[in-house]
Amino acid sequence: MAQLATTVLPLVALLAAMHIGLAAGWWWLVPLLTLPAVGLTVRTFIIQHDCGHGSFLSSRFANDAIGRLCSLFTFTPYAHWRRQHAQHHGTWNDLDRRDGRGSDIYSTCLTVAEYAALSPRGRRWHRLLCHPAVALLLLPPFIFLVLYRVPFDTPAAWRNERRSVHLTNLSLLLFYGGLGLLLGFAPVALVLFTVMIPASIVGVWLFSLQHRFEGAYWAHHAEWDPVSAAIRSSSFLRLPRVLQWFTGSIGFHHVHHLVPRVPNYRLEECHQAHPAFDGARVLTLKDGLRASRYVLWDDDAGRMVTFAEVAVRRPTTRPSMQPGFDAT
């Protein structure tokens, strides 16, 4: 409850202040308040994320209600995202359970052999999608503001999840449409885009470097185990205390992947409580800026590699993977 009080309420206050500033001609309030509003929007998404895991509060009903409320500020359909995210937790860093198409350019990857098997046009397209300017700057706003408005890549049997997309769109239309009628559509759009565009970029960047970085561990299903995947395949992003607060301690992502039911406000405590977590790959902000280069898994070398390191070659049969990490 303290997190809600210190996250959603200040976010609403900042957004209101930005609108008041525009109405009063104090345009300078908008850029002045943008940075904290972006940080609180990211923190709101972390709360919604925990609600999706059923970890934020003990009541499932309360988790779902708060998760749906957060959708008004994150533009993320709660039930649809929750089920897709659950799939991510069920298959992360298992080479044999990916979709194999490279369509998820943030938490999964192609192998070097799969990349080499693409046509020249396919390789150029994949390099373009994975370029930091595209993957981390252009695509994130498109994902949150446009792609989440349709039940993309959603099986027809997922009726509740598809309904979630449409109900979220209706809620957004009523909420922001009502604000537009009251305050003017141009000011509402200006504040919305000023906050959501950088917030989406920060959020996607965090998600990407939590799963794709130099030293990340991938395994074929026969050698895959959840402890190794959590400790060695999810990063520990060490952030200054203020940034850790705004990101809901999600930098302790190795703990989250090991036990998703741990809420964000207990992640640091869990990390400090067990020596096994000392084996997690520690990333700094500087490391995070370089992490996006590591986009392909090299089965032969047993490590993530960059496009520059790869000499395109014919696909080869995979060798035996290295043994799993023993966290006991």
PDB file of C-alpha atoms in Angstrom, residues 2-3 5 20 27 54 65 75 102 124 154 158 173-174 177 193 218 279-280 313:
ATOM      1  CA  ALA A   2       2.912   2.323   0.676  1.00  0.00           C
ATOM      2  CA  GLN A   3       4.226   1.684  -2.831  1.00  0.00           C
ATOM      3  CA  ALA A   5       0.703   5.748  -2.263  1.00  0.00           C
ATOM      4  CA  ILE A  20      -2.231  23.045 -15.147  1.00  0.00           C
ATOM      5  CA  TRP A  27       4.950  25.578 -20.570  1.00  0.00           C
ATOM      6  CA  GLY A  54       0.200 -12.466  -8.130  1.00  0.00           C
ATOM      7  CA  ALA A  65      -7.829  -4.769  -9.811  1.00  0.00           C
ATOM      8  CA  PHE A  75      -1.117   1.451 -21.873  1.00  0.00           C
ATOM      9  CA  GLY A 102      13.693 -14.293 -33.719  1.00  0.00           C
ATOM     10  CA  ARG A 124      19.775  -7.592 -43.140  1.00  0.00           C
ATOM     11  CA  THR A 154      -2.689 -14.179 -29.681  1.00  0.00           C
ATOM     12  CA  TRP A 158      -7.200 -16.915 -25.510  1.00  0.00           C
ATOM     13  CA  LEU A 173     -10.660   5.899 -24.912  1.00  0.00           C
ATOM     14  CA  LEU A 174     -13.097   6.883 -22.170  1.00  0.00           C
ATOM     15  CA  GLY A 177     -11.192  11.043 -24.418  1.00  0.00           C
ATOM     16  CA  PHE A 193       3.454  11.435 -25.543  1.00  0.00           C
ATOM     17  CA  TRP A 218      21.556 -20.441 -22.936  1.00  0.00           C
ATOM     18  CA  GLY A 279      27.072 -15.847  -8.938  1.00  0.00           C
ATOM     19  CA  ALA A 280      24.719 -13.554 -10.837  1.00  0.00           C
ATOM     20  CA  ARG A 313      28.682 -19.941 -42.274  1.00  0.00           C
TER      21      ARG A 313
END
